[in-house]
PDB file of C-alpha atoms and ligand atoms in Angstrom:
ATOM      1  CA  MET F   1      33.292 110.227 -43.280  1.00 97.00           C
ATOM      2  CA  LYS F   2      31.877 112.961 -41.090  1.00 98.00           C
ATOM      3  CA  ILE F   3      29.858 112.086 -37.996  1.00 98.00           C
ATOM      4  CA  PHE F   4      27.818 114.078 -35.492  1.00 98.00           C
ATOM      5  CA  ILE F   5      27.519 112.974 -31.857  1.00 98.00           C
ATOM      6  CA  SER F   6      24.894 114.440 -29.526  1.00 98.00           C
ATOM      7  CA  ALA F   7      25.703 113.450 -25.936  1.00 98.00           C
ATOM      8  CA  ASP F   8      23.266 113.638 -23.033  1.00 98.00           C
ATOM      9  CA  MET F   9      23.913 112.519 -19.456  1.00 98.00           C
ATOM     10  CA  GLU F  10      20.878 110.663 -18.042  1.00 98.00           C
ATOM     11  CA  GLY F  11      21.657 107.641 -20.202  1.00 98.00           C
ATOM     12  CA  ILE F  12      25.341 107.372 -19.288  1.00 98.00           C
ATOM     13  CA  SER F  13      26.033 103.975 -17.731  1.00 97.00           C
ATOM     14  CA  GLY F  14      26.827 104.894 -14.116  1.00 96.00           C
ATOM     15  CA  ILE F  15      24.037 107.477 -13.776  1.00 98.00           C
ATOM     16  CA  VAL F  16      20.805 106.781 -11.880  1.00 98.00           C
ATOM     17  CA  SER F  17      19.606 110.167 -10.616  1.00 96.00           C
ATOM     18  CA  MET F  18      19.698 113.939 -10.899  1.00 95.00           C
ATOM     19  CA  GLU F  19      21.808 113.920  -7.700  1.00 94.00           C
ATOM     20  CA  GLN F  20      24.696 113.009  -9.966  1.00 96.00           C
ATOM     21  CA  ILE F  21      24.092 115.180 -13.008  1.00 97.00           C
ATOM     22  CA  ASP F  22      22.769 118.520 -11.814  1.00 96.00           C
ATOM     23  CA  PRO F  23      25.719 120.934 -12.106  1.00 94.00           C
ATOM     24  CA  GLY F  24      26.879 121.421  -8.526  1.00 90.00           C
ATOM     25  CA  ALA F  25      25.407 118.113  -7.339  1.00 93.00           C
ATOM     26  CA  ARG F  26      27.342 115.847  -4.962  1.00 93.00           C
ATOM     27  CA  ASP F  27      28.637 113.554  -7.699  1.00 95.00           C
ATOM     28  CA  TYR F  28      28.645 115.954 -10.660  1.00 97.00           C
ATOM     29  CA  GLU F  29      32.399 116.045 -11.278  1.00 97.00           C
ATOM     30  CA  ARG F  30      32.478 112.248 -11.282  1.00 97.00           C
ATOM     31  CA  ALA F  31      29.503 112.144 -13.649  1.00 98.00           C
ATOM     32  CA  ARG F  32      31.291 114.475 -16.082  1.00 98.00           C
ATOM     33  CA  ARG F  33      34.238 112.085 -16.224  1.00 98.00           C
ATOM     34  CA  MET F  34      31.897 109.145 -16.828  1.00 98.00           C
ATOM     35  CA  MET F  35      30.174 111.045 -19.652  1.00 98.00           C
ATOM     36  CA  THR F  36      33.465 112.065 -21.270  1.00 98.00           C
ATOM     37  CA  ARG F  37      34.720 108.463 -21.052  1.00 98.00           C
ATOM     38  CA  GLU F  38      31.652 107.107 -22.853  1.00 98.00           C
ATOM     39  CA  VAL F  39      31.836 109.780 -25.555  1.00 98.00           C
ATOM     40  CA  ASN F  40      35.518 108.950 -26.058  1.00 98.00           C
ATOM     41  CA  THR F  41      34.689 105.258 -26.450  1.00 98.00           C
ATOM     42  CA  VAL F  42      32.240 106.104 -29.244  1.00 98.00           C
ATOM     43  CA  VAL F  43      34.668 108.588 -30.866  1.00 98.00           C
ATOM     44  CA  GLU F  44      37.511 106.064 -30.813  1.00 98.00           C
ATOM     45  CA  ALA F  45      35.371 103.288 -32.296  1.00 98.00           C
ATOM     46  CA  ALA F  46      34.158 105.665 -35.032  1.00 98.00           C
ATOM     47  CA  LEU F  47      37.752 106.565 -35.906  1.00 98.00           C
ATOM     48  CA  GLU F  48      38.748 102.907 -36.007  1.00 98.00           C
ATOM     49  CA  TYR F  49      36.003 102.244 -38.573  1.00 97.00           C
ATOM     50  CA  GLY F  50      36.819 105.120 -40.888  1.00 97.00           C
ATOM     51  CA  ALA F  51      35.395 108.370 -39.474  1.00 98.00           C
ATOM     52  CA  THR F  52      37.580 111.293 -40.507  1.00 98.00           C
ATOM     53  CA  GLU F  53      35.735 114.203 -38.925  1.00 98.00           C
ATOM     54  CA  ILE F  54      33.769 114.127 -35.655  1.00 98.00           C
ATOM     55  CA  VAL F  55      31.712 116.891 -34.056  1.00 98.00           C
ATOM     56  CA  VAL F  56      30.458 116.300 -30.511  1.00 98.00           C
ATOM     57  CA  ASN F  57      27.598 118.486 -29.281  1.00 98.00           C
ATOM     58  CA  ASP F  58      27.270 118.563 -25.475  1.00 98.00           C
ATOM     59  CA  SER F  59      23.498 118.216 -24.942  1.00 98.00           C
ATOM     60  CA  HIS F  60      22.828 118.110 -21.197  1.00 98.00           C
ATOM     61  CA  ASP F  61      21.600 120.974 -18.987  1.00 96.00           C
ATOM     62  CA  ASN F  62      24.030 123.899 -19.419  1.00 97.00           C
ATOM     63  CA  MET F  63      25.725 121.878 -22.155  1.00 98.00           C
ATOM     64  CA  ASP F  64      29.220 122.395 -20.768  1.00 98.00           C
ATOM     65  CA  ASN F  65      29.647 119.013 -19.080  1.00 98.00           C
ATOM     66  CA  ILE F  66      32.186 117.203 -21.281  1.00 98.00           C
ATOM     67  CA  LEU F  67      35.788 117.709 -20.139  1.00 98.00           C
ATOM     68  CA  ILE F  68      37.674 119.086 -23.159  1.00 98.00           C
ATOM     69  CA  GLU F  69      41.024 118.235 -21.575  1.00 98.00           C
ATOM     70  CA  GLU F  70      40.062 114.544 -21.607  1.00 98.00           C
ATOM     71  CA  LEU F  71      38.312 114.423 -24.998  1.00 98.00           C
ATOM     72  CA  ASN F  72      39.980 112.582 -27.876  1.00 98.00           C
ATOM     73  CA  PRO F  73      41.824 115.279 -29.887  1.00 98.00           C
ATOM     74  CA  LYS F  74      40.312 114.008 -33.159  1.00 98.00           C
ATOM     75  CA  ALA F  75      36.896 115.315 -32.047  1.00 98.00           C
ATOM     76  CA  ALA F  76      35.722 118.939 -31.933  1.00 98.00           C
ATOM     77  CA  LEU F  77      33.329 119.924 -29.142  1.00 98.00           C
ATOM     78  CA  ILE F  78      30.371 122.316 -29.185  1.00 98.00           C
ATOM     79  CA  SER F  79      30.080 123.402 -25.567  1.00 98.00           C
ATOM     80  CA  GLY F  80      27.744 125.790 -23.721  1.00 98.00           C
ATOM     81  CA  SER F  81      24.251 127.199 -24.060  1.00 97.00           C
ATOM     82  CA  PRO F  82      21.830 128.520 -25.139  1.00 96.00           C
ATOM     83  CA  LYS F  83      22.126 127.206 -28.676  1.00 97.00           C
ATOM     84  CA  PRO F  84      19.296 127.742 -31.199  1.00 95.00           C
ATOM     85  CA  LEU F  85      19.281 124.077 -32.186  1.00 97.00           C
ATOM     86  CA  SER F  86      20.040 122.927 -28.633  1.00 98.00           C
ATOM     87  CA  MET F  87      20.873 119.196 -28.553  1.00 98.00           C
ATOM     88  CA  MET F  88      21.380 119.254 -32.346  1.00 98.00           C
ATOM     89  CA  GLN F  89      23.411 122.445 -32.723  1.00 98.00           C
ATOM     90  CA  GLY F  90      25.897 121.973 -35.545  1.00 98.00           C
ATOM     91  CA  ILE F  91      23.896 119.461 -37.609  1.00 98.00           C
ATOM     92  CA  ASP F  92      23.691 120.070 -41.352  1.00 98.00           C
ATOM     93  CA  GLU F  93      23.687 118.127 -44.625  1.00 98.00           C
ATOM     94  CA  SER F  94      27.479 117.654 -44.597  1.00 98.00           C
ATOM     95  CA  PHE F  95      27.294 114.785 -42.052  1.00 98.00           C
ATOM     96  CA  ASP F  96      27.068 111.100 -42.984  1.00 98.00           C
ATOM     97  CA  ALA F  97      25.424 109.897 -39.752  1.00 98.00           C
ATOM     98  CA  VAL F  98      24.284 110.921 -36.274  1.00 98.00           C
ATOM     99  CA  PHE F  99      25.092 109.084 -33.023  1.00 98.00           C
ATOM    100  CA  PHE F 100      23.212 109.626 -29.749  1.00 98.00           C
ATOM    101  CA  VAL F 101      25.172 108.857 -26.560  1.00 98.00           C
ATOM    102  CA  GLY F 102      23.746 108.834 -23.013  1.00 98.00           C
ATOM    103  CA  TYR F 103      20.147 109.353 -24.156  1.00 98.00           C
ATOM    104  CA  HIS F 104      17.025 108.616 -22.054  1.00 98.00           C
ATOM    105  CA  ALA F 105      13.378 107.634 -22.567  1.00 98.00           C
ATOM    106  CA  ARG F 106      10.533 110.081 -23.210  1.00 98.00           C
ATOM    107  CA  ALA F 107       8.454 111.619 -20.398  1.00 98.00           C
ATOM    108  CA  GLY F 108       6.066 109.159 -18.785  1.00 98.00           C
ATOM    109  CA  THR F 109       8.050 105.977 -19.512  1.00 98.00           C
ATOM    110  CA  ALA F 110       8.279 103.484 -16.632  1.00 98.00           C
ATOM    111  CA  GLN F 111      11.587 101.754 -15.789  1.00 98.00           C
ATOM    112  CA  ALA F 112      13.551 104.568 -17.370  1.00 98.00           C
ATOM    113  CA  VAL F 113      16.298 106.604 -15.696  1.00 98.00           C
ATOM    114  CA  VAL F 114      15.143 110.247 -15.364  1.00 98.00           C
ATOM    115  CA  ASP F 115      12.542 109.956 -18.130  1.00 98.00           C
ATOM    116  CA  HIS F 116      11.628 113.370 -19.569  1.00 98.00           C
ATOM    117  CA  THR F 117      11.373 115.185 -22.887  1.00 98.00           C
ATOM    118  CA  TYR F 118      13.627 118.254 -23.034  1.00 98.00           C
ATOM    119  CA  ALA F 119      12.225 119.655 -19.751  1.00 97.00           C
ATOM    120  CA  PHE F 120      10.417 118.157 -16.767  1.00 97.00           C
ATOM    121  CA  ARG F 121       7.462 120.467 -17.493  1.00 98.00           C
ATOM    122  CA  VAL F 122       6.812 118.746 -20.829  1.00 98.00           C
ATOM    123  CA  ILE F 123       4.255 115.977 -20.276  1.00 98.00           C
ATOM    124  CA  SER F 124       4.343 114.992 -23.927  1.00 98.00           C
ATOM    125  CA  ALA F 125       5.615 116.284 -27.250  1.00 98.00           C
ATOM    126  CA  LYS F 126       3.909 114.750 -30.278  1.00 98.00           C
ATOM    127  CA  ILE F 127       4.831 114.986 -33.936  1.00 98.00           C
ATOM    128  CA  ASN F 128       1.910 114.218 -36.248  1.00 98.00           C
ATOM    129  CA  GLY F 129       0.142 112.557 -33.319  1.00 98.00           C
ATOM    130  CA  LYS F 130       3.075 110.354 -32.256  1.00 98.00           C
ATOM    131  CA  PRO F 131       4.731 110.876 -28.860  1.00 98.00           C
ATOM    132  CA  MET F 132       8.433 111.603 -29.195  1.00 98.00           C
ATOM    133  CA  SER F 133      11.480 111.187 -27.000  1.00 98.00           C
ATOM    134  CA  GLU F 134      14.427 113.491 -27.493  1.00 98.00           C
ATOM    135  CA  ALA F 135      15.837 110.861 -29.877  1.00 98.00           C
ATOM    136  CA  GLY F 136      12.702 111.109 -32.037  1.00 98.00           C
ATOM    137  CA  LEU F 137      12.649 114.906 -32.006  1.00 98.00           C
ATOM    138  CA  ASN F 138      16.380 115.258 -32.648  1.00 98.00           C
ATOM    139  CA  GLY F 139      16.544 112.416 -35.153  1.00 98.00           C
ATOM    140  CA  ARG F 140      13.908 114.167 -37.268  1.00 98.00           C
ATOM    141  CA  LEU F 141      16.031 117.296 -37.324  1.00 98.00           C
ATOM    142  CA  ALA F 142      18.888 115.170 -38.676  1.00 98.00           C
ATOM    143  CA  GLY F 143      16.339 113.743 -41.138  1.00 98.00           C
ATOM    144  CA  TYR F 144      15.457 117.280 -42.262  1.00 98.00           C
ATOM    145  CA  PHE F 145      19.078 117.513 -43.471  1.00 98.00           C
ATOM    146  CA  GLY F 146      18.934 114.001 -44.963  1.00 98.00           C
ATOM    147  CA  VAL F 147      21.173 112.518 -42.258  1.00 98.00           C
ATOM    148  CA  PRO F 148      20.279 109.166 -40.609  1.00 98.00           C
ATOM    149  CA  VAL F 149      20.620 108.233 -36.923  1.00 98.00           C
ATOM    150  CA  ALA F 150      22.884 105.160 -36.819  1.00 98.00           C
ATOM    151  CA  PHE F 151      23.325 104.590 -33.088  1.00 98.00           C
ATOM    152  CA  LEU F 152      21.876 105.323 -29.641  1.00 98.00           C
ATOM    153  CA  SER F 153      23.094 104.335 -26.181  1.00 98.00           C
ATOM    154  CA  GLY F 154      21.149 104.564 -22.914  1.00 98.00           C
ATOM    155  CA  ASP F 155      18.982 102.327 -20.738  1.00 98.00           C
ATOM    156  CA  GLN F 156      16.705  99.661 -22.235  1.00 98.00           C
ATOM    157  CA  ASN F 157      13.771 102.071 -22.600  1.00 98.00           C
ATOM    158  CA  ALA F 158      15.809 104.829 -24.195  1.00 98.00           C
ATOM    159  CA  VAL F 159      16.704 102.220 -26.807  1.00 98.00           C
ATOM    160  CA  ALA F 160      13.046 101.116 -27.078  1.00 98.00           C
ATOM    161  CA  CYS F 161      11.927 104.732 -27.720  1.00 98.00           C
ATOM    162  CA  ALA F 162      14.542 105.175 -30.435  1.00 98.00           C
ATOM    163  CA  LYS F 163      13.521 101.916 -32.129  1.00 98.00           C
ATOM    164  CA  GLN F 164       9.848 103.024 -32.117  1.00 98.00           C
ATOM    165  CA  GLU F 165      10.483 106.563 -33.318  1.00 98.00           C
ATOM    166  CA  LEU F 166      13.401 106.279 -35.764  1.00 98.00           C
ATOM    167  CA  ASN F 167      14.454 104.101 -38.706  1.00 97.00           C
ATOM    168  CA  ASN F 168      16.048 101.293 -36.707  1.00 95.00           C
ATOM    169  CA  PRO F 169      19.326 102.691 -35.364  1.00 98.00           C
ATOM    170  CA  VAL F 170      21.693 100.322 -33.538  1.00 98.00           C
ATOM    171  CA  GLY F 171      20.736 100.449 -29.836  1.00 98.00           C
ATOM    172  CA  VAL F 172      23.192  99.773 -27.021  1.00 98.00           C
ATOM    173  CA  VAL F 173      21.766  99.147 -23.540  1.00 98.00           C
ATOM    174  CA  VAL F 174      24.455 100.353 -21.130  1.00 98.00           C
ATOM    175  CA  LYS F 175      22.336  99.805 -17.979  1.00 98.00           C
ATOM    176  CA  GLU F 176      19.022  98.153 -17.124  1.00 98.00           C
ATOM    177  CA  ALA F 177      16.689 100.657 -15.440  1.00 98.00           C
ATOM    178  CA  VAL F 178      14.470  99.290 -12.666  1.00 98.00           C
ATOM    179  CA  GLY F 179      12.821 102.643 -11.908  1.00 97.00           C
ATOM    180  CA  ARG F 180      13.189 106.362 -12.507  1.00 98.00           C
ATOM    181  CA  ASN F 181      16.122 106.546 -10.102  1.00 98.00           C
ATOM    182  CA  ALA F 182      17.499 103.024 -10.026  1.00 98.00           C
ATOM    183  CA  ALA F 183      19.227 100.723 -12.492  1.00 98.00           C
ATOM    184  CA  MET F 184      21.452  97.692 -12.741  1.00 98.00           C
ATOM    185  CA  ILE F 185      24.784  99.294 -13.610  1.00 98.00           C
ATOM    186  CA  HIS F 186      28.048  97.684 -14.665  1.00 98.00           C
ATOM    187  CA  PRO F 187      31.764  98.403 -14.350  1.00 98.00           C
ATOM    188  CA  PHE F 188      33.061 100.396 -17.307  1.00 98.00           C
ATOM    189  CA  ASP F 189      34.955  97.461 -18.875  1.00 98.00           C
ATOM    190  CA  VAL F 190      31.586  95.773 -19.472  1.00 98.00           C
ATOM    191  CA  VAL F 191      29.967  98.971 -20.768  1.00 98.00           C
ATOM    192  CA  LYS F 192      32.923  99.654 -23.046  1.00 98.00           C
ATOM    193  CA  GLU F 193      32.594  96.235 -24.700  1.00 98.00           C
ATOM    194  CA  ARG F 194      28.858  96.811 -25.295  1.00 98.00           C
ATOM    195  CA  LEU F 195      29.513 100.245 -26.815  1.00 98.00           C
ATOM    196  CA  ARG F 196      32.314  98.926 -29.010  1.00 98.00           C
ATOM    197  CA  ALA F 197      30.172  96.041 -30.284  1.00 98.00           C
ATOM    198  CA  GLY F 198      27.321  98.446 -31.124  1.00 98.00           C
ATOM    199  CA  MET F 199      29.678 100.876 -32.815  1.00 98.00           C
ATOM    200  CA  ALA F 200      31.217  98.087 -34.901  1.00 98.00           C
ATOM    201  CA  GLU F 201      27.737  97.123 -36.108  1.00 98.00           C
ATOM    202  CA  ALA F 202      26.745 100.732 -36.821  1.00 98.00           C
ATOM    203  CA  MET F 203      29.963 101.685 -38.603  1.00 98.00           C
ATOM    204  CA  LYS F 204      30.163  98.520 -40.729  1.00 98.00           C
ATOM    205  CA  ASN F 205      26.602  99.176 -41.946  1.00 98.00           C
ATOM    206  CA  ILE F 206      26.855 102.951 -42.073  1.00 97.00           C
ATOM    207  CA  LYS F 207      25.647 103.218 -45.670  1.00 97.00           C
ATOM    208  CA  THR F 208      22.435 101.281 -44.930  1.00 98.00           C
ATOM    209  CA  PHE F 209      20.733 103.593 -42.393  1.00 98.00           C
ATOM    210  CA  GLU F 210      17.795 105.679 -43.619  1.00 98.00           C
ATOM    211  CA  PRO F 211      17.048 109.193 -42.388  1.00 98.00           C
ATOM    212  CA  THR F 212      13.727 109.705 -40.574  1.00 98.00           C
ATOM    213  CA  VAL F 213      11.996 112.343 -42.686  1.00 98.00           C
ATOM    214  CA  GLU F 214       8.718 114.172 -41.984  1.00 97.00           C
ATOM    215  CA  LYS F 215       7.421 115.231 -45.397  1.00 94.00           C
ATOM    216  CA  GLY F 216       5.157 118.238 -45.868  1.00 94.00           C
ATOM    217  CA  SER F 217       3.557 120.167 -43.018  1.00 97.00           C
ATOM    218  CA  VAL F 218       4.098 118.906 -39.482  1.00 98.00           C
ATOM    219  CA  GLU F 219       1.711 119.030 -36.509  1.00 98.00           C
ATOM    220  CA  LEU F 220       3.437 119.703 -33.190  1.00 98.00           C
ATOM    221  CA  GLU F 221       1.342 119.025 -30.065  1.00 98.00           C
ATOM    222  CA  VAL F 222       2.825 119.874 -26.666  1.00 98.00           C
ATOM    223  CA  SER F 223       1.322 119.192 -23.234  1.00 98.00           C
ATOM    224  CA  LEU F 224       2.795 121.144 -20.338  1.00 98.00           C
ATOM    225  CA  SER F 225       2.539 120.520 -16.616  1.00 98.00           C
ATOM    226  CA  ILE F 226       0.855 123.865 -15.734  1.00 97.00           C
ATOM    227  CA  SER F 227      -1.917 125.705 -17.620  1.00 98.00           C
ATOM    228  CA  GLY F 228      -0.054 129.033 -17.351  1.00 98.00           C
ATOM    229  CA  MET F 229       2.719 127.518 -19.432  1.00 98.00           C
ATOM    230  CA  ALA F 230       0.255 126.670 -22.206  1.00 98.00           C
ATOM    231  CA  ASP F 231      -0.932 130.309 -22.051  1.00 98.00           C
ATOM    232  CA  MET F 232       2.643 131.489 -22.694  1.00 98.00           C
ATOM    233  CA  ALA F 233       3.136 128.968 -25.526  1.00 98.00           C
ATOM    234  CA  LEU F 234      -0.010 130.463 -27.144  1.00 98.00           C
ATOM    235  CA  LEU F 235       1.906 133.738 -27.602  1.00 98.00           C
ATOM    236  CA  ILE F 236       3.565 132.137 -30.640  1.00 98.00           C
ATOM    237  CA  PRO F 237       1.510 133.255 -33.657  1.00 98.00           C
ATOM    238  CA  GLY F 238      -0.424 130.375 -35.209  1.00 98.00           C
ATOM    239  CA  THR F 239      -0.455 128.299 -32.028  1.00 98.00           C
ATOM    240  CA  ILE F 240      -3.887 127.053 -30.950  1.00 98.00           C
ATOM    241  CA  LYS F 241      -5.211 125.658 -27.682  1.00 98.00           C
ATOM    242  CA  LYS F 242      -6.314 122.011 -27.487  1.00 98.00           C
ATOM    243  CA  ASP F 243      -7.053 121.984 -23.762  1.00 98.00           C
ATOM    244  CA  GLY F 244      -5.914 123.826 -20.653  1.00 97.00           C
ATOM    245  CA  ARG F 245      -2.394 122.489 -20.800  1.00 98.00           C
ATOM    246  CA  THR F 246      -2.048 121.409 -24.443  1.00 98.00           C
ATOM    247  CA  VAL F 247      -1.230 123.494 -27.512  1.00 98.00           C
ATOM    248  CA  ILE F 248      -0.948 122.661 -31.210  1.00 98.00           C
ATOM    249  CA  TYR F 249       1.121 124.297 -33.923  1.00 98.00           C
ATOM    250  CA  THR F 250       1.005 123.310 -37.582  1.00 98.00           C
ATOM    251  CA  ALA F 251       4.432 123.937 -39.089  1.00 98.00           C
ATOM    252  CA  LYS F 252       5.403 124.285 -42.754  1.00 98.00           C
ATOM    253  CA  ASP F 253       8.202 121.733 -42.247  1.00 98.00           C
ATOM    254  CA  TYR F 254      10.036 119.900 -39.475  1.00 98.00           C
ATOM    255  CA  MET F 255      12.660 122.621 -38.912  1.00 98.00           C
ATOM    256  CA  ASP F 256       9.823 125.094 -38.322  1.00 98.00           C
ATOM    257  CA  ALA F 257       8.166 122.651 -35.855  1.00 98.00           C
ATOM    258  CA  TYR F 258      11.421 122.126 -33.962  1.00 98.00           C
ATOM    259  CA  ARG F 259      12.071 125.874 -33.741  1.00 98.00           C
ATOM    260  CA  VAL F 260       8.570 126.476 -32.373  1.00 98.00           C
ATOM    261  CA  PHE F 261       9.073 123.687 -29.802  1.00 98.00           C
ATOM    262  CA  ARG F 262      12.336 125.367 -28.704  1.00 98.00           C
ATOM    263  CA  ALA F 263      10.576 128.733 -28.477  1.00 98.00           C
ATOM    264  CA  MET F 264       7.822 127.148 -26.342  1.00 98.00           C
ATOM    265  CA  LEU F 265      10.472 125.845 -23.939  1.00 97.00           C
ATOM    266  CA  VAL F 266      12.033 129.295 -23.637  1.00 97.00           C
ATOM    267  CA  LEU F 267       8.645 130.997 -23.097  1.00 98.00           C
ATOM    268  CA  THR F 268       7.485 128.506 -20.458  1.00 98.00           C
ATOM    269  CA  SER F 269      10.576 128.376 -18.251  1.00 96.00           C
ATOM    270  CA  GLY F 270      10.247 129.809 -14.757  1.00 92.00           C
ATOM    271  CA  ILE F 271       6.431 129.572 -14.559  1.00 94.00           C
ATOM    272  CA  ARG F 272       5.136 127.933 -11.366  1.00 92.00           C
TER     273      ARG F 272
HETATM  274 ZN1   ZN O 301      20.088 115.597 -20.063  1.00 85.72          ZN
END
């Protein structure tokens, strides 16, 4: 059984702010160890329940956060950036299931640690009219390849987003957010037990999860924080303006929509 893990950092149990997870931040080295430890817990549980091949894609910021020297040797790591498929680089139809570790809620969610959607400049990203978190966007890319999302860990609202946007993955709440930069956090022994219980449930039922598939053409609607960013997104042929900061692209399929979203992020970076 082959599994794909996409690991972000905002939803790791000990993390409450960017002060910990910006490369170079005061607590960054500690945060990397916490992230690697949570990924290892998920890897080890997957192996216990029959996984034979595990690919971990580092999905936060520069995407070189996970410490390879501490990663379980049964897992292979995709490290670094940029990657065309970003948080989902490496996914294809050969995988049996996808697991999201350390994920966070979509932009604009209250009581959610560092809520955002891919970039702080994205106010919302909608697929066929529905607002998406990174779990929803990435889970649909897995769905494009016929692969279901079986598991997500993060705060309570990261889990809520995933339950709304995907076909009912197992959700593990590793911390209870009380604001954007505050949460009830727990010693790792407690977190580890929660992750292991969630992984047991996901792995025992691994054949029952359904991929989240967008059939036919897909409407991508993106609102950006500054009008000049929308102007740059409009450079993509076929993109139309909805209002000063919102653009719409109608894609032939979900892969096309995701690629255009990625291109919009590249085109709009650095505009102030
Ligand atoms: Zn992140």
